[in-house]
CSV table of C-alpha atoms and ligand atoms in Angstrom, one decimal:
chain,number,residue,atom,x,y,z
A,33,ALA,CA,1.3,-7.5,51.2
A,34,LYS,CA,-1.5,-10.0,51.5
A,35,GLU,CA,-4.0,-7.3,52.6
A,36,LEU,CA,-2.9,-5.0,49.9
A,37,GLY,CA,-3.6,-7.7,47.4
A,38,LYS,CA,-7.1,-8.2,48.9
A,39,ASN,CA,-7.9,-4.5,48.7
A,40,ARG,CA,-6.8,-4.3,45.2
A,41,CYS,CA,-9.0,-7.2,44.4
A,42,ILE,CA,-12.0,-5.5,45.9
A,43,VAL,CA,-11.4,-2.3,44.1
A,44,PHE,CA,-11.1,-4.2,40.9
A,45,ASN,CA,-14.4,-6.0,41.4
A,46,LYS,CA,-16.2,-2.8,42.3
A,47,SER,CA,-15.1,-1.1,39.1
A,48,MET,CA,-15.9,-4.2,37.1
A,49,ASN,CA,-19.4,-4.2,38.5
A,50,GLU,CA,-19.8,-0.5,37.8
A,51,GLU,CA,-18.7,-1.1,34.3
A,52,ILE,CA,-21.2,-3.9,33.8
A,53,ILE,CA,-24.0,-1.7,35.2
A,54,GLN,CA,-23.1,1.1,32.9
A,55,ARG,CA,-23.2,-1.2,29.9
A,56,VAL,CA,-26.5,-2.6,30.8
A,57,LEU,CA,-27.9,0.9,31.3
A,58,LEU,CA,-26.5,2.0,28.0
A,59,GLU,CA,-27.9,-1.0,26.2
A,60,LYS,CA,-31.3,-0.3,27.7
A,61,SER,CA,-31.3,3.3,26.7
A,62,MET,CA,-30.1,2.4,23.2
A,63,TYR,CA,-33.4,0.4,22.8
A,64,GLU,CA,-35.3,3.5,23.9
A,65,ALA,CA,-33.2,5.7,21.6
A,66,ILE,CA,-34.3,3.7,18.5
A,67,LYS,CA,-37.9,4.1,19.4
A,68,ASN,CA,-37.5,7.8,20.3
A,69,LYS,CA,-35.5,8.6,17.2
A,70,GLU,CA,-32.6,9.9,19.1
A,71,PHE,CA,-30.0,8.8,16.5
A,72,ILE,CA,-29.3,11.6,14.1
A,73,ILE,CA,-26.9,12.2,11.3
A,74,ALA,CA,-24.2,14.8,10.9
A,75,TYR,CA,-23.0,15.3,7.4
A,76,GLN,CA,-19.5,16.2,6.4
A,77,LEU,CA,-19.0,17.7,3.0
A,78,GLN,CA,-16.5,16.3,0.5
A,79,LYS,CA,-15.0,18.7,-2.0
A,80,ASP,CA,-14.1,17.6,-5.5
A,81,LEU,CA,-10.8,19.3,-6.4
A,82,LYS,CA,-11.2,19.3,-10.2
A,83,SER,CA,-14.5,21.0,-10.2
A,84,ASP,CA,-13.8,22.9,-6.9
A,85,SER,CA,-17.3,22.1,-5.7
A,86,PHE,CA,-19.0,20.0,-2.9
A,87,THR,CA,-20.1,16.9,-4.7
A,88,GLY,CA,-21.0,14.7,-1.7
A,89,ALA,CA,-21.0,14.1,2.1
A,90,GLU,CA,-20.3,11.4,4.6
A,91,ALA,CA,-23.1,10.5,7.0
A,92,LEU,CA,-21.8,10.3,10.6
A,93,VAL,CA,-24.2,9.2,13.3
A,94,ARG,CA,-24.7,11.0,16.6
A,95,TRP,CA,-26.8,10.0,19.6
A,96,ARG,CA,-28.9,12.9,20.9
A,97,HIS,CA,-29.4,11.6,24.5
A,98,PRO,CA,-32.1,13.3,26.5
A,99,GLU,CA,-29.8,13.7,29.6
A,100,LYS,CA,-26.3,13.2,28.4
A,101,GLY,CA,-26.5,15.4,25.3
A,102,LEU,CA,-24.7,14.6,22.1
A,103,ILE,CA,-22.8,11.2,22.3
A,104,PRO,CA,-20.2,10.6,19.6
A,105,PRO,CA,-20.2,7.2,17.7
A,106,ASN,CA,-17.0,5.9,19.2
A,107,GLU,CA,-18.9,5.8,22.6
A,108,PHE,CA,-21.8,3.6,21.5
A,109,ILE,CA,-21.1,1.9,18.2
A,110,PRO,CA,-18.9,-0.9,19.8
A,111,LEU,CA,-21.7,-1.8,22.2
A,112,ALA,CA,-24.3,-1.5,19.4
A,113,GLU,CA,-22.2,-4.0,17.5
A,114,GLU,CA,-21.9,-6.4,20.4
A,115,THR,CA,-25.6,-6.4,21.1
A,116,GLY,CA,-26.7,-6.5,17.5
A,117,LEU,CA,-28.5,-3.2,17.8
A,118,ILE,CA,-26.2,-1.8,15.1
A,119,ILE,CA,-28.5,-3.6,12.6
A,120,PRO,CA,-31.7,-1.6,13.3
A,121,ILE,CA,-29.6,1.6,14.0
A,122,GLY,CA,-27.6,1.1,10.7
A,123,GLU,CA,-30.8,0.6,8.8
A,124,LEU,CA,-32.3,3.8,10.3
A,125,ILE,CA,-29.2,5.7,9.3
A,126,LEU,CA,-29.2,4.3,5.7
A,127,ARG,CA,-32.8,5.2,5.3
A,128,GLU,CA,-32.3,8.7,6.6
A,129,ALA,CA,-29.3,9.3,4.4
A,130,CYS,CA,-31.1,8.0,1.3
A,131,LYS,CA,-34.0,10.3,2.0
A,132,LYS,CA,-31.5,13.2,2.3
A,133,ILE,CA,-30.0,12.5,-1.1
A,134,LYS,CA,-33.5,12.6,-2.6
A,135,ASN,CA,-34.3,15.8,-0.7
A,136,ILE,CA,-31.1,17.5,-2.1
A,137,GLN,CA,-32.0,16.3,-5.6
A,138,VAL,CA,-35.5,17.9,-5.2
A,139,LYS,CA,-33.7,21.1,-4.2
A,140,GLY,CA,-32.0,21.1,-7.6
A,141,ILE,CA,-28.6,19.6,-6.9
A,142,LYS,CA,-28.8,16.6,-9.1
A,143,ASP,CA,-25.6,14.6,-8.6
A,144,PHE,CA,-25.0,15.0,-4.9
A,145,SER,CA,-23.9,11.6,-3.3
A,146,ILE,CA,-23.9,10.5,0.3
A,147,SER,CA,-21.7,7.8,1.8
A,148,VAL,CA,-22.8,5.7,4.7
A,149,ASN,CA,-20.6,3.7,7.1
A,150,VAL,CA,-21.3,-0.1,7.2
A,151,SER,CA,-20.4,-2.1,10.3
A,152,SER,CA,-19.0,-5.7,10.0
A,153,VAL,CA,-22.1,-6.9,11.9
A,154,GLN,CA,-24.3,-5.4,9.2
A,155,LEU,CA,-22.3,-6.8,6.4
A,156,LYS,CA,-22.3,-10.3,8.0
A,157,SER,CA,-26.1,-10.2,8.4
A,158,PRO,CA,-27.8,-12.3,5.8
A,159,ASN,CA,-30.6,-9.7,5.4
A,160,PHE,CA,-28.2,-6.8,4.7
A,161,ILE,CA,-28.4,-6.7,0.9
A,162,GLY,CA,-32.2,-7.3,1.0
A,163,SER,CA,-32.7,-4.3,3.3
A,164,VAL,CA,-30.5,-2.1,1.2
A,165,LYS,CA,-32.6,-3.0,-1.9
A,166,ASN,CA,-35.8,-2.3,0.1
A,167,ILE,CA,-34.7,1.1,1.1
A,168,LEU,CA,-33.6,2.0,-2.5
A,169,ASN,CA,-37.0,0.9,-3.8
A,170,GLU,CA,-39.0,2.6,-1.0
A,171,ILE,CA,-37.2,5.9,-1.7
A,172,ASP,CA,-36.9,5.4,-5.4
A,173,LEU,CA,-33.3,6.5,-5.3
A,174,ASP,CA,-30.8,6.4,-8.1
A,175,PRO,CA,-28.3,3.9,-6.5
A,176,LYS,CA,-25.3,5.6,-8.1
A,177,LEU,CA,-25.7,8.4,-5.6
A,178,LEU,CA,-25.2,6.1,-2.6
A,179,THR,CA,-21.8,5.0,-1.4
A,180,LEU,CA,-21.2,2.4,1.3
A,181,GLU,CA,-18.0,2.7,3.3
A,182,ILE,CA,-16.5,-0.5,4.4
A,183,THR,CA,-13.3,-0.5,6.4
A,184,GLU,CA,-10.2,-2.4,5.3
A,185,SER,CA,-10.2,-4.5,8.4
A,186,ILE,CA,-13.9,-5.6,7.9
A,187,LEU,CA,-13.2,-6.6,4.4
A,188,MET,CA,-10.1,-8.7,5.3
A,189,GLU,CA,-12.0,-10.6,8.0
A,190,SER,CA,-13.6,-13.0,5.6
A,191,LEU,CA,-12.4,-11.9,2.2
A,192,ALA,CA,-14.1,-14.2,-0.2
A,193,PRO,CA,-17.7,-13.9,1.1
A,194,ASN,CA,-17.3,-10.2,1.6
A,195,ILE,CA,-16.1,-9.8,-2.0
A,196,LYS,CA,-19.2,-11.6,-3.1
A,197,LYS,CA,-21.5,-9.3,-1.2
A,198,ILE,CA,-19.8,-6.2,-2.4
A,199,GLU,CA,-20.1,-7.4,-6.0
A,200,GLU,CA,-23.8,-7.9,-5.4
A,201,LEU,CA,-24.1,-4.3,-4.0
A,202,ARG,CA,-22.2,-2.9,-6.9
A,203,ALA,CA,-24.4,-4.8,-9.3
A,204,LEU,CA,-27.3,-2.7,-7.9
A,205,GLY,CA,-25.4,0.4,-8.9
A,206,ILE,CA,-24.1,1.4,-5.5
A,207,LYS,CA,-20.6,2.6,-5.1
A,208,ILE,CA,-18.2,1.0,-2.6
A,209,ALA,CA,-15.5,2.9,-0.7
A,210,LEU,CA,-12.7,1.2,1.1
A,211,ASP,CA,-12.6,3.2,4.4
A,212,ASP,CA,-9.6,3.8,6.8
A,213,PHE,CA,-7.1,2.8,4.1
A,214,GLY,CA,-3.7,2.5,5.6
A,215,THR,CA,-4.7,1.5,9.2
A,216,GLY,CA,-4.9,-2.2,8.6
A,217,TYR,CA,-2.7,-4.7,7.0
A,218,SER,CA,-3.8,-4.6,3.4
A,219,SER,CA,-1.2,-4.1,0.7
A,220,PHE,CA,-1.7,-3.3,-2.9
A,221,ASN,CA,-1.7,-7.0,-3.6
A,222,TYR,CA,-5.0,-7.2,-1.9
A,223,ILE,CA,-6.4,-3.9,-3.2
A,224,ILE,CA,-5.9,-5.0,-6.8
A,225,LYS,CA,-8.4,-7.8,-6.1
A,226,LEU,CA,-11.0,-5.8,-4.4
A,227,PRO,CA,-14.1,-4.7,-6.3
A,228,ILE,CA,-14.2,-1.1,-5.0
A,229,ASP,CA,-14.8,2.3,-6.5
A,230,ILE,CA,-13.3,4.6,-4.0
A,231,LEU,CA,-10.3,4.6,-1.7
A,232,LYS,CA,-10.4,6.7,1.4
A,233,ILE,CA,-7.0,7.5,2.9
A,234,ASP,CA,-7.2,7.6,6.7
A,235,LYS,CA,-6.6,10.8,8.6
A,236,SER,CA,-3.6,9.3,10.4
A,237,PHE,CA,-1.8,9.3,7.1
A,238,ILE,CA,-2.8,12.9,6.3
A,239,ASP,CA,-1.9,14.3,9.7
A,240,GLU,CA,1.8,14.7,8.9
A,241,ILE,CA,2.1,15.0,5.2
A,242,HIS,CA,3.1,18.7,5.5
A,243,THR,CA,5.7,18.2,8.2
A,244,ASN,CA,7.1,14.8,7.3
A,245,GLN,CA,8.7,14.2,3.9
A,246,LYS,CA,8.3,10.4,4.2
A,247,GLU,CA,4.6,10.6,5.0
A,248,LYS,CA,4.2,12.9,2.0
A,249,LEU,CA,5.9,10.4,-0.2
A,250,ILE,CA,3.8,7.5,1.0
A,251,VAL,CA,0.5,9.3,0.4
A,252,GLY,CA,1.7,10.4,-3.0
A,253,GLY,CA,2.5,6.8,-3.8
A,254,ILE,CA,-0.8,5.5,-2.6
A,255,ILE,CA,-2.7,8.1,-4.7
A,256,SER,CA,-0.7,7.4,-7.8
A,257,VAL,CA,-1.2,3.6,-7.6
A,258,ALA,CA,-4.8,4.0,-6.7
A,259,LYS,CA,-5.5,6.2,-9.6
A,260,LYS,CA,-3.8,3.8,-12.0
A,261,LEU,CA,-6.2,1.1,-10.7
A,262,ASN,CA,-9.0,3.5,-11.5
A,263,PHE,CA,-10.1,4.2,-8.0
A,264,ASN,CA,-11.4,7.6,-7.0
A,265,VAL,CA,-9.3,8.8,-4.1
A,266,VAL,CA,-10.6,10.7,-1.0
A,267,ALA,CA,-8.3,12.1,1.7
A,268,GLU,CA,-9.9,12.3,5.1
A,269,GLY,CA,-9.1,14.6,8.0
A,270,VAL,CA,-7.5,17.4,6.0
A,271,GLU,CA,-7.2,20.4,8.4
A,272,ASN,CA,-4.9,23.0,6.8
A,273,ILE,CA,-3.9,24.7,3.6
A,274,GLU,CA,-0.4,23.0,3.5
A,275,GLN,CA,-2.0,19.6,3.5
A,276,LEU,CA,-4.5,20.7,0.9
A,277,GLU,CA,-1.8,22.0,-1.5
A,278,ILE,CA,0.2,18.8,-1.3
A,279,LEU,CA,-2.9,16.7,-2.0
A,280,LYS,CA,-3.8,18.9,-5.0
A,281,GLU,CA,-0.2,18.4,-6.3
A,282,GLN,CA,-0.6,14.7,-5.8
A,283,ASN,CA,-3.8,14.6,-7.8
A,284,CYS,CA,-6.1,13.5,-5.0
A,285,ASP,CA,-9.7,13.6,-6.3
A,286,LYS,CA,-11.7,14.6,-3.2
A,287,ILE,CA,-11.0,16.2,0.2
A,288,GLN,CA,-12.9,15.7,3.4
A,289,GLY,CA,-11.9,17.6,6.6
A,290,TYR,CA,-12.3,20.4,9.0
A,291,ILE,CA,-10.5,22.7,6.4
A,292,PHE,CA,-13.8,22.9,4.6
A,293,SER,CA,-16.4,21.8,7.1
A,294,LYS,CA,-17.0,19.9,10.3
A,295,PRO,CA,-19.9,17.4,10.3
A,296,VAL,CA,-23.1,19.4,10.4
A,297,PHE,CA,-26.8,18.7,10.9
A,298,GLU,CA,-29.3,18.7,8.0
A,299,ASN,CA,-30.3,22.4,8.2
A,300,GLU,CA,-26.7,23.6,8.2
A,301,LEU,CA,-25.9,21.2,5.3
A,302,ASP,CA,-28.7,22.8,3.3
A,303,LYS,CA,-27.4,26.3,4.0
A,304,LEU,CA,-23.9,25.3,3.0
A,305,LEU,CA,-25.1,23.7,-0.3
A,306,LEU,CA,-27.6,26.4,-1.3
A,307,LYS,CA,-25.4,29.4,-0.7
B,49,C2E,P1,-14.6,7.4,10.1
B,49,C2E,O1,-15.5,6.6,9.2
B,49,C2E,O2,-13.1,7.3,9.8
B,49,C2E,O3,-15.1,8.9,10.0
B,49,C2E,C1,-14.2,10.0,10.0
B,49,C2E,C2,-14.1,10.6,11.4
B,49,C2E,O4,-13.1,11.7,11.4
B,49,C2E,C3,-15.4,11.3,11.9
B,49,C2E,O5,-15.4,11.2,13.3
B,49,C2E,C4,-15.1,12.8,11.5
B,49,C2E,O6,-15.9,13.7,12.3
B,49,C2E,C5,-13.7,12.9,11.8
B,49,C2E,N1,-13.0,14.0,11.0
B,49,C2E,C6,-13.3,14.3,9.7
B,49,C2E,N2,-12.5,15.3,9.3
B,49,C2E,C7,-11.7,15.6,10.4
B,49,C2E,C8,-10.6,16.6,10.6
B,49,C2E,O7,-10.3,17.4,9.7
B,49,C2E,N3,-10.1,16.6,11.8
B,49,C2E,C9,-10.5,15.8,12.8
B,49,C2E,N4,-9.8,15.9,14.0
B,49,C2E,N5,-11.4,14.8,12.7
B,49,C2E,C10,-12.1,14.8,11.4
B,49,C2E,P2,-16.8,10.7,14.0
B,49,C2E,O8,-18.0,11.4,13.4
B,49,C2E,O9,-16.6,10.9,15.5
B,49,C2E,O10,-16.9,9.2,13.7
B,49,C2E,C11,-15.9,8.3,14.2
B,49,C2E,C12,-16.1,6.9,13.6
B,49,C2E,O11,-17.3,6.3,14.0
B,49,C2E,C13,-16.1,6.9,12.1
B,49,C2E,O12,-14.8,7.0,11.6
B,49,C2E,C14,-16.8,5.6,11.9
B,49,C2E,O13,-15.9,4.5,11.9
B,49,C2E,C15,-17.8,5.5,13.0
B,49,C2E,N6,-19.1,5.9,12.5
B,49,C2E,C16,-19.6,7.1,12.4
B,49,C2E,N7,-20.9,7.0,11.9
B,49,C2E,C17,-21.2,5.7,11.8
B,49,C2E,C18,-22.4,5.0,11.3
B,49,C2E,O14,-23.4,5.6,10.9
B,49,C2E,N8,-22.3,3.6,11.3
B,49,C2E,C19,-21.1,3.0,11.7
B,49,C2E,N9,-21.1,1.6,11.6
B,49,C2E,N10,-20.0,3.6,12.1
B,49,C2E,C20,-20.1,5.0,12.2
B,50,CA,CA1,-16.0,6.5,7.1
B,51,CA,CA1,-10.9,7.1,9.4
B,52,CA,CA1,-13.5,4.2,10.8
């Protein structure tokens, strides 16, 4: 038994070491990736149900790694946050997304908006609002076309200072979306106090609305309260017609999901918008 314990310990240490090496390598290649412009944006369209048209998109980062290929955000955002690299990466994404809004405007689509995910590390950074202002000025962008998505859990982390920052951002004319709604602990008691414009219902809530009567009731309730509070409501992760029909009935404002489009790169986005 003793020996078994020893062996186990050795195996554990080995894999720990490997994990550390992997992380160090990943961090190093993330530095390179910023320099080499390997972070690219995939855009996922959002359809407005009332006008039945695509009125916006969410910017979702991808890492085009020279050897590993396309790496999804869940595999590098956590380390980027730990190392602080999310700050330059986030700024890069925000700048690109703002340029894309401008580019779409020039193509003749005047009111197309893009929403960008903001990490808690970015929001905490004292330079965040300044850097947003700089980018808006640099690109000469109408701020109302930019939405920043902030998750429920980030907001709740330190509520009072975050509310202050969000109010500052909204004063610039930027829209704020509460992302991943329903996955954290927030109740409508909180939501009433939040200075937000848009509420995004998380995919995990949408998954079963067409097969589970209770889930359908909950989402219907969320939408009706949110609309009474004057929030614009976006449902995320909509994959089939049954879900879409229910959300239409429930008066949801916008739909984002594979039913309309997966996240696509810039060229494909242009094709989808201009056809
Ligand atoms: P999120 O903000 O909740 O983004 C929605 C995720 O759901 C995206 O995954 C999107 O591709 C996926 N999705 C959308 N519709 C459907 C659908 O109908 N079916 C299915 N199965 N999935 C759908 P993605 O692109 O892998 O992003 C994962 C998460 O990574 C995001 O979740 C967000 O939290 C984070 N993320 C992505 N881009 C950025 C970024 O630029 N900055 C930061 N800080 N985080 C980002
Ligand atoms: Ca999001
Ligand atoms: Ca989500
Ligand atoms: Ca999320």
